[in-house]
mmCIF file of C-alpha atoms in Angstrom:
data_model
loop_
_atom_site.group_PDB
_atom_site.id
_atom_site.type_symbol
_atom_site.label_atom_id
_atom_site.label_comp_id
_atom_site.label_asym_id
_atom_site.label_seq_id
_atom_site.Cartn_x
_atom_site.Cartn_y
_atom_site.Cartn_z
ATOM 1 C CA MET A 1 14.546 24.602 29.198
ATOM 2 C CA VAL A 2 12.579 26.387 31.928
ATOM 3 C CA PRO A 3 12.883 29.839 30.217
ATOM 4 C CA ILE A 4 11.512 28.409 26.964
ATOM 5 C CA VAL A 5 8.549 26.866 28.786
ATOM 6 C CA LEU A 6 7.876 30.166 30.581
ATOM 7 C CA VAL A 7 8.024 32.113 27.318
ATOM 8 C CA LEU A 8 5.653 29.658 25.640
ATOM 9 C CA LEU A 9 3.321 29.783 28.615
ATOM 10 C CA ALA A 10 3.325 33.595 28.599
ATOM 11 C CA ALA A 11 2.759 33.711 24.828
ATOM 12 C CA GLY A 12 -0.090 31.213 25.093
ATOM 13 C CA THR A 13 -1.690 33.203 27.906
ATOM 14 C CA LEU A 14 -1.457 36.441 25.899
ATOM 15 C CA MET A 15 -2.919 34.763 22.817
ATOM 16 C CA PHE A 16 -5.790 33.347 24.881
ATOM 17 C CA MET A 17 -6.493 36.745 26.453
ATOM 18 C CA ALA A 18 -6.391 38.469 23.057
ATOM 19 C CA HIS A 19 -8.846 35.917 21.659
ATOM 20 C CA ARG A 20 -11.242 36.449 24.585
ATOM 21 C CA GLN A 21 -11.039 40.232 24.175
ATOM 22 C CA ASN A 22 -11.708 40.000 20.447
ATOM 23 C CA SER A 23 -14.687 37.719 21.076
ATOM 24 C CA ALA A 24 -16.066 40.102 23.699
ATOM 25 C CA ASN A 25 -15.545 43.114 21.412
ATOM 26 C CA GLU A 26 -17.345 41.357 18.558
ATOM 27 C CA ARG A 27 -20.205 40.408 20.884
ATOM 28 C CA HIS A 28 -20.499 43.989 22.154
ATOM 29 C CA GLU A 29 -20.499 45.387 18.625
ATOM 30 C CA LYS A 30 -23.174 42.872 17.587
ATOM 31 C CA GLU A 31 -25.315 43.949 20.549
ATOM 32 C CA ALA A 32 -24.827 47.597 19.515
ATOM 33 C CA LEU A 33 -25.968 46.792 15.976
ATOM 34 C CA GLU A 34 -29.033 45.032 17.357
ATOM 35 C CA GLN A 35 -29.745 48.148 19.417
ATOM 36 C CA ILE A 36 -29.454 50.255 16.248
ATOM 37 C CA ALA A 37 -32.008 47.999 14.543
ATOM 38 C CA ARG A 38 -34.384 48.554 17.486
ATOM 39 C CA HIS A 39 -33.833 52.328 17.200
ATOM 40 C CA ALA A 40 -34.626 52.131 13.479
ATOM 41 C CA LYS A 41 -37.876 50.280 14.138
ATOM 42 C CA SER A 42 -38.817 52.758 16.845
ATOM 43 C CA TYR A 43 -38.027 55.703 14.543
ATOM 44 C CA GLU A 44 -40.131 54.171 11.797
ATOM 45 C CA ASP A 45 -43.065 53.589 14.165
ATOM 46 C CA ASP A 46 -42.778 57.111 15.631
ATOM 47 C CA VAL A 47 -42.834 58.751 12.196
ATOM 48 C CA ARG A 48 -45.762 56.628 11.135
ATOM 49 C CA GLY A 49 -47.578 57.576 14.348
ATOM 50 C CA GLU A 50 -47.006 61.273 13.622
ATOM 51 C CA THR A 51 -48.549 61.046 10.143
ATOM 52 C CA ARG A 52 -52.080 62.383 10.236
ATOM 53 C CA GLY A 53 -53.129 63.373 6.733
ATOM 54 C CA SER A 54 -49.755 64.894 5.955
ATOM 55 C CA TYR A 55 -46.160 64.081 6.699
ATOM 56 C CA PRO A 56 -44.381 65.602 9.703
ATOM 57 C CA SER A 57 -42.188 68.630 9.189
ATOM 58 C CA GLN A 58 -38.441 68.349 8.847
ATOM 59 C CA GLU A 59 -37.971 69.717 12.355
ATOM 60 C CA ARG A 60 -40.375 67.144 13.799
ATOM 61 C CA ILE A 61 -38.585 64.332 11.939
ATOM 62 C CA ARG A 62 -35.254 65.629 13.271
ATOM 63 C CA THR A 63 -36.654 65.518 16.827
ATOM 64 C CA ILE A 64 -37.906 61.960 16.328
ATOM 65 C CA ALA A 65 -34.504 60.906 14.985
ATOM 66 C CA GLN A 66 -32.709 62.458 17.970
ATOM 67 C CA ARG A 67 -35.068 60.739 20.383
ATOM 68 C CA ASN A 68 -34.033 57.427 18.789
ATOM 69 C CA SER A 69 -30.256 58.066 18.990
ATOM 70 C CA GLY A 70 -30.036 59.322 15.449
ATOM 71 C CA THR A 71 -29.329 62.259 13.213
ATOM 72 C CA LEU A 72 -31.487 63.297 10.283
ATOM 73 C CA VAL A 73 -29.287 63.276 7.183
ATOM 74 C CA SER A 74 -31.869 63.824 4.455
ATOM 75 C CA TYR A 75 -35.532 64.861 4.266
ATOM 76 C CA ALA A 76 -37.275 64.688 0.868
ATOM 77 C CA PRO A 77 -41.074 65.147 0.833
ATOM 78 C CA SER A 78 -43.268 64.939 -2.245
ATOM 79 C CA ASP A 79 -47.027 64.889 -2.791
ATOM 80 C CA GLN A 80 -47.408 61.174 -2.128
ATOM 81 C CA SER A 81 -44.273 60.179 -0.215
ATOM 82 C CA LEU A 82 -41.643 61.175 2.277
ATOM 83 C CA THR A 83 -38.126 59.807 2.094
ATOM 84 C CA THR A 84 -35.747 60.286 4.988
ATOM 85 C CA VAL A 85 -32.222 59.105 5.657
ATOM 86 C CA VAL A 86 -31.308 58.776 9.309
ATOM 87 C CA GLU A 87 -27.913 57.975 10.768
ATOM 88 C CA LEU A 88 -28.340 55.923 13.934
ATOM 89 C CA PHE A 89 -25.670 54.975 16.431
ATOM 90 C CA ALA A 90 -25.124 52.914 19.537
ATOM 91 C CA THR A 91 -22.205 52.890 21.952
ATOM 92 C CA TYR A 92 -20.395 49.863 23.320
ATOM 93 C CA GLN A 93 -17.273 49.084 25.326
ATOM 94 C CA ASP A 94 -14.178 48.099 23.375
ATOM 95 C CA SER A 95 -11.514 46.413 25.496
ATOM 96 C CA SER A 96 -7.810 45.923 24.921
ATOM 97 C CA PHE A 97 -4.761 45.089 27.003
ATOM 98 C CA PHE A 98 -4.680 48.753 28.014
ATOM 99 C CA GLY A 99 -8.227 48.936 29.345
ATOM 100 C CA THR A 100 -11.639 49.729 27.936
ATOM 101 C CA SER A 101 -12.794 52.602 25.810
ATOM 102 C CA PRO A 102 -16.192 53.604 24.490
ATOM 103 C CA SER A 103 -16.811 52.971 20.798
ATOM 104 C CA ARG A 104 -19.732 53.737 18.518
ATOM 105 C CA ALA A 105 -21.352 51.744 15.751
ATOM 106 C CA TYR A 106 -23.080 53.757 13.009
ATOM 107 C CA ARG A 107 -25.602 52.766 10.376
ATOM 108 C CA CYS A 108 -27.713 54.755 7.959
ATOM 109 C CA TYR A 109 -31.300 53.821 7.251
ATOM 110 C CA SER A 110 -33.369 55.151 4.381
ATOM 111 C CA PHE A 111 -37.127 55.188 4.913
ATOM 112 C CA ARG A 112 -39.785 55.863 2.316
ATOM 113 C CA PHE A 113 -43.283 56.491 3.604
ATOM 114 C CA GLN A 114 -45.973 56.404 0.900
ATOM 115 C CA LYS A 115 -49.680 56.956 1.151
ATOM 116 C CA GLY A 116 -51.755 53.924 0.259
ATOM 117 C CA ALA A 117 -55.191 53.768 -1.322
ATOM 118 C CA GLU A 118 -56.873 54.337 2.040
ATOM 119 C CA GLY A 119 -54.752 57.392 2.763
ATOM 120 C CA GLU A 120 -52.818 55.517 5.433
ATOM 121 C CA PRO A 121 -49.061 55.777 5.112
ATOM 122 C CA GLY A 122 -47.399 52.625 3.940
ATOM 123 C CA ARG A 123 -43.745 52.214 4.649
ATOM 124 C CA THR A 124 -40.731 50.829 2.942
ATOM 125 C CA ARG A 125 -37.463 50.534 4.780
ATOM 126 C CA LEU A 126 -34.653 50.657 2.274
ATOM 127 C CA PRO A 127 -31.474 48.603 2.794
ATOM 128 C CA LEU A 128 -29.273 49.134 5.832
ATOM 129 C CA GLN A 129 -26.063 50.924 4.969
ATOM 130 C CA GLN A 130 -22.879 51.599 6.834
ATOM 131 C CA CYS A 131 -22.145 55.287 6.985
ATOM 132 C CA ASN A 132 -19.353 57.505 8.132
ATOM 133 C CA PRO A 133 -19.787 59.203 11.516
ATOM 134 C CA THR A 134 -20.840 62.834 11.321
#
């Protein structure tokens, strides 16, 4: 009887620990995704701040993306708009029974900046997408 109780106790302990680790991993990933959203907002504000009569060059946009933990995926200017796709990432700790390891969360954001009637750039953030790491 004692071995069965010990096995059940050990199994229960392992299940409890696994549940706590999964909860912590989900919380850390959620925090990373919130950080990505902050990076996206910062990127958007930085690009808008760089717009003075014309849109920033592709190299300048790439620098802004890198400063906000991102990679420029696409740059498409036209006379009245600029559309960029930026892959942003954040790192977080993923834990298991064997220890912790760094993980990354990735998301792609598409931004369309369009000049309004006053010449000021308006902005439209297109839907958040999951993307494959580059």
